[in-house]
Tab-separated table of C-alpha atoms in Angstrom:
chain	number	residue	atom	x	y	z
R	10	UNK	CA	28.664	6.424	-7.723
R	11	UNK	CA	32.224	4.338	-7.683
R	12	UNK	CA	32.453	0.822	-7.843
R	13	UNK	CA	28.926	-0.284	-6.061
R	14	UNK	CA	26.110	1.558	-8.317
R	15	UNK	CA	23.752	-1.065	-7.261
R	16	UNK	CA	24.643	-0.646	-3.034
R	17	UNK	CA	24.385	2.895	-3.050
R	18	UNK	CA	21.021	2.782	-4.618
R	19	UNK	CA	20.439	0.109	-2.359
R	20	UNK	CA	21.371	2.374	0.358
R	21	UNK	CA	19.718	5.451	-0.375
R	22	UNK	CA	16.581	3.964	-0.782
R	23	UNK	CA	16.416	1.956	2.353
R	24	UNK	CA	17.251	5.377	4.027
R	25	UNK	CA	14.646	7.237	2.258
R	26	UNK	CA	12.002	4.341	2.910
R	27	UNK	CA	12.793	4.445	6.557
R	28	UNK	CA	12.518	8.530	7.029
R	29	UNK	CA	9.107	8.315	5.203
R	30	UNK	CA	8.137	5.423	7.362
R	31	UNK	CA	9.118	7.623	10.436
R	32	UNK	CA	7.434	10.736	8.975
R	33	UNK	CA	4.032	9.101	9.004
R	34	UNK	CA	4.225	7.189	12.303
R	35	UNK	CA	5.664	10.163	14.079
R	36	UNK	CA	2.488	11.955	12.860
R	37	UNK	CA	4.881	14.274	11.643
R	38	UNK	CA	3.091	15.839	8.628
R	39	UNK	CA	0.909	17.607	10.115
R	40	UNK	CA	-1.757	19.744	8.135
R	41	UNK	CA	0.894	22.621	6.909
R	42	UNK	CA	0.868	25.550	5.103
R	43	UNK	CA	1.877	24.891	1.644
R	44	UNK	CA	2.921	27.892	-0.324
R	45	UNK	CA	0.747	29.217	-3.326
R	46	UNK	CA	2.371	28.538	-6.410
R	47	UNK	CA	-0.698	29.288	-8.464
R	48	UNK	CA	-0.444	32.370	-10.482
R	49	UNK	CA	-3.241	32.349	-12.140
R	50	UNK	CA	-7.159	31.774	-10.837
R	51	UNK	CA	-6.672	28.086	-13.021
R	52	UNK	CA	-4.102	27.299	-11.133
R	53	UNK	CA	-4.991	27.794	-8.044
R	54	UNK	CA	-8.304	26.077	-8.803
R	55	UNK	CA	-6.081	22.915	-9.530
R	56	UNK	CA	-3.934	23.516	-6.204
R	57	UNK	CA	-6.853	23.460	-3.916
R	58	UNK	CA	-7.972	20.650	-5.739
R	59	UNK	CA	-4.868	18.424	-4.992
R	60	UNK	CA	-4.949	19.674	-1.469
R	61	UNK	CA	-8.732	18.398	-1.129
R	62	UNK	CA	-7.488	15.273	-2.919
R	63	UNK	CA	-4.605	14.635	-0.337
R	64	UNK	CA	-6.654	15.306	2.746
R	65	UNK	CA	-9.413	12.935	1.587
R	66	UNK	CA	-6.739	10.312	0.924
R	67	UNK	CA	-5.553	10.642	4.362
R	68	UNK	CA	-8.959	10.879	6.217
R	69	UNK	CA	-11.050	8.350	3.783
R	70	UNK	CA	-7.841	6.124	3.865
R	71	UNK	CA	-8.040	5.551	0.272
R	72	UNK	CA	-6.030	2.794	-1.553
R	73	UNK	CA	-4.701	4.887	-4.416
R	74	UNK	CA	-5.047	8.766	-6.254
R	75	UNK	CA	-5.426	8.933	-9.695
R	76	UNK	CA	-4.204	12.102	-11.308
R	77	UNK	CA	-5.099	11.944	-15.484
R	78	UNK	CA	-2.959	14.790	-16.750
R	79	UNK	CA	-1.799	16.426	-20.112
R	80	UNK	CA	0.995	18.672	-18.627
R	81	UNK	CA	2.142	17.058	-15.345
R	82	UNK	CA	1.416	20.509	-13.444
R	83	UNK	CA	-1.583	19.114	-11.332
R	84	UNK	CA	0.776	15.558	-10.760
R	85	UNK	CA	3.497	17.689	-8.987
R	86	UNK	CA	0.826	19.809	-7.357
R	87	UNK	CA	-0.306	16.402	-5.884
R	88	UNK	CA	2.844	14.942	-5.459
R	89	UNK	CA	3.749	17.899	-2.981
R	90	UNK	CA	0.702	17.142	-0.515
R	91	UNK	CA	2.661	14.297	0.581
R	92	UNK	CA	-1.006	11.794	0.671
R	93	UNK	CA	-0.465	8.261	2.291
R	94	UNK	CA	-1.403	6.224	-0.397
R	95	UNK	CA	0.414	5.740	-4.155
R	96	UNK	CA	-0.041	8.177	-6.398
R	97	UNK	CA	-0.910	6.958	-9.905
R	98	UNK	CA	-0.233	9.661	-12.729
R	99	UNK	CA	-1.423	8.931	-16.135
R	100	UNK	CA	-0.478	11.256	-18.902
R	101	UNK	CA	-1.011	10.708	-23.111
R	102	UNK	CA	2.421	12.132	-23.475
R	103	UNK	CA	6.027	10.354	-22.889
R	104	UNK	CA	8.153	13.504	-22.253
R	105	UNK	CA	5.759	14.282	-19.398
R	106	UNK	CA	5.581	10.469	-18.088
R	107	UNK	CA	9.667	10.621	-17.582
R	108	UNK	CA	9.032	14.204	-16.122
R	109	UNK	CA	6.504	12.250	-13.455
R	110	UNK	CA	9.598	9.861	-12.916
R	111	UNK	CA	10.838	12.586	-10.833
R	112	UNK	CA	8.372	13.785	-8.950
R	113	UNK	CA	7.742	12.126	-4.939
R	114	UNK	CA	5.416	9.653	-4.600
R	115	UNK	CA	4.029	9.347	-8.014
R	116	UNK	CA	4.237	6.141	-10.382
R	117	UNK	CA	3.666	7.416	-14.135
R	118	UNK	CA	2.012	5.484	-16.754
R	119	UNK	CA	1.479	6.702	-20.368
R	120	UNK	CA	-2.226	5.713	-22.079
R	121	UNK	CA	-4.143	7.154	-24.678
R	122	UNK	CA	-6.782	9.292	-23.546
R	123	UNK	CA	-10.397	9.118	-25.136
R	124	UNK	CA	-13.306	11.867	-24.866
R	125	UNK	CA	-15.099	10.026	-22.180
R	126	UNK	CA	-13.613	10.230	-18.453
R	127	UNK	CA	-15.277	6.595	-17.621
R	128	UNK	CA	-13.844	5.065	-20.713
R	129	UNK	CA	-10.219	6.541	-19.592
R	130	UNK	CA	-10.764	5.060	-15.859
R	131	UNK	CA	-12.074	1.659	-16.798
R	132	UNK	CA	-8.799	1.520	-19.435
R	133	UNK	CA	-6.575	2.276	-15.993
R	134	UNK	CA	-8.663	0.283	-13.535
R	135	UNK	CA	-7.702	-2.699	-16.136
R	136	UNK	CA	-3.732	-1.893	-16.576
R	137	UNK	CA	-3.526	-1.666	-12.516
R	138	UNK	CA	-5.207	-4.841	-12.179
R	139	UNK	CA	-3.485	-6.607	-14.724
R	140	UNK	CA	-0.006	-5.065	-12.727
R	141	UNK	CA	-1.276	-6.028	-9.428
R	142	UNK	CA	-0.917	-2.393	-8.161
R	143	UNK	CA	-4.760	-2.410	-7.325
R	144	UNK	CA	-7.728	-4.577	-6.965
R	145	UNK	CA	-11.716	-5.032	-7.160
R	146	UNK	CA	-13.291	-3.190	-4.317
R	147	UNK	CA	-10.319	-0.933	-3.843
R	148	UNK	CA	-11.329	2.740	-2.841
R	149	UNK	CA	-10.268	5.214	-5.084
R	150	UNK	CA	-9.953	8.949	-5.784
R	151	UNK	CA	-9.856	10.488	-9.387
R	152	UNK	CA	-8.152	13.594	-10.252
R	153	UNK	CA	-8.067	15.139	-13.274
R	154	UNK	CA	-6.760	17.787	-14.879
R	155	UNK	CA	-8.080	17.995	-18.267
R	156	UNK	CA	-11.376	18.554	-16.006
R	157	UNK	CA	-10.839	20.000	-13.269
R	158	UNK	CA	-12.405	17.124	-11.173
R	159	UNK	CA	-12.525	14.828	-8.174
R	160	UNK	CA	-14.163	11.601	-8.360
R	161	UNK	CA	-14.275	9.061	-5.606
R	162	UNK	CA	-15.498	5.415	-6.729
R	163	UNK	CA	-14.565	1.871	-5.538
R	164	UNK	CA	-12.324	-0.518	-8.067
R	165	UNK	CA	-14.995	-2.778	-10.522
């Protein structure tokens, strides 16, 4: 990075904000063709599911996706749909929140997950709001891959 670690970052981000900016106003994403990367019939269960996810997001114009994951897989399956909004990932494991860290779009967050799906949202509805990230009456959408699930609800 040289002398100016701080500038290049600087840099690189402002250029990488303004393409993304472009990309959306441009219209240019487009409904594409993703390529299958399921390999199993679970996985491809979990693709179409982020797919669904994404093109809700975009058409419900949604203020944020969750994605509650153990492995990450269904995160990065997300992340690659490109959706609008910000992409919350929560995971119960820190190797797989600094995996997140790399993946578009996607701010990780490790919490403990319980048995019960509502008790896990209202604990993240909470830690957003206290953050600032989201707020009462915001429109949400749920993923999960621990169930297999969609959910769409509005912030308490």
């Amino acid at each position: 990075m040289g002398q100016f670690p701080e500038k290049s970052l600087a840099v690189l981000r402002s250029v990488s904000l303004r393409i993304e900016r472009w990309w959306r106003e441009e219209k240019c994403q487009e409904p594409k063709l993703l390529p299958a990367v399921g390999s199993s019939f679970s996985d491809s269960i979990s693709e179409e599911l982020c797919i669904s996810a994404a093109k809700m997001a975009n058409t419900l114009e949604v203020d944020a996706l969750f994605i509650f994951t153990k492995t990450g897989h269904m995160a990065s399956l997300l992340s690659r749909c490109r959706p609008d909004c910000p992409i919350f990932a929560f995971t119960n494991t820190t190797s797989v929140r600094r995996r997140l860290n790399l993946q578009w779009g996607l701010i990780p967050f490790r919490v403990t997950f319980s048995d019960d799906m509502e008790s896990n949202l209202h604990k993240t509805f909470s830690l957003l709001k206290a953050k600032n990230l989201i707020k009462s009456g915001d429109l949400v959408i749920a993923v999960s891959d621990i169930l297999q699930s969609i959910q769409v609800m509005n912030v308490p």
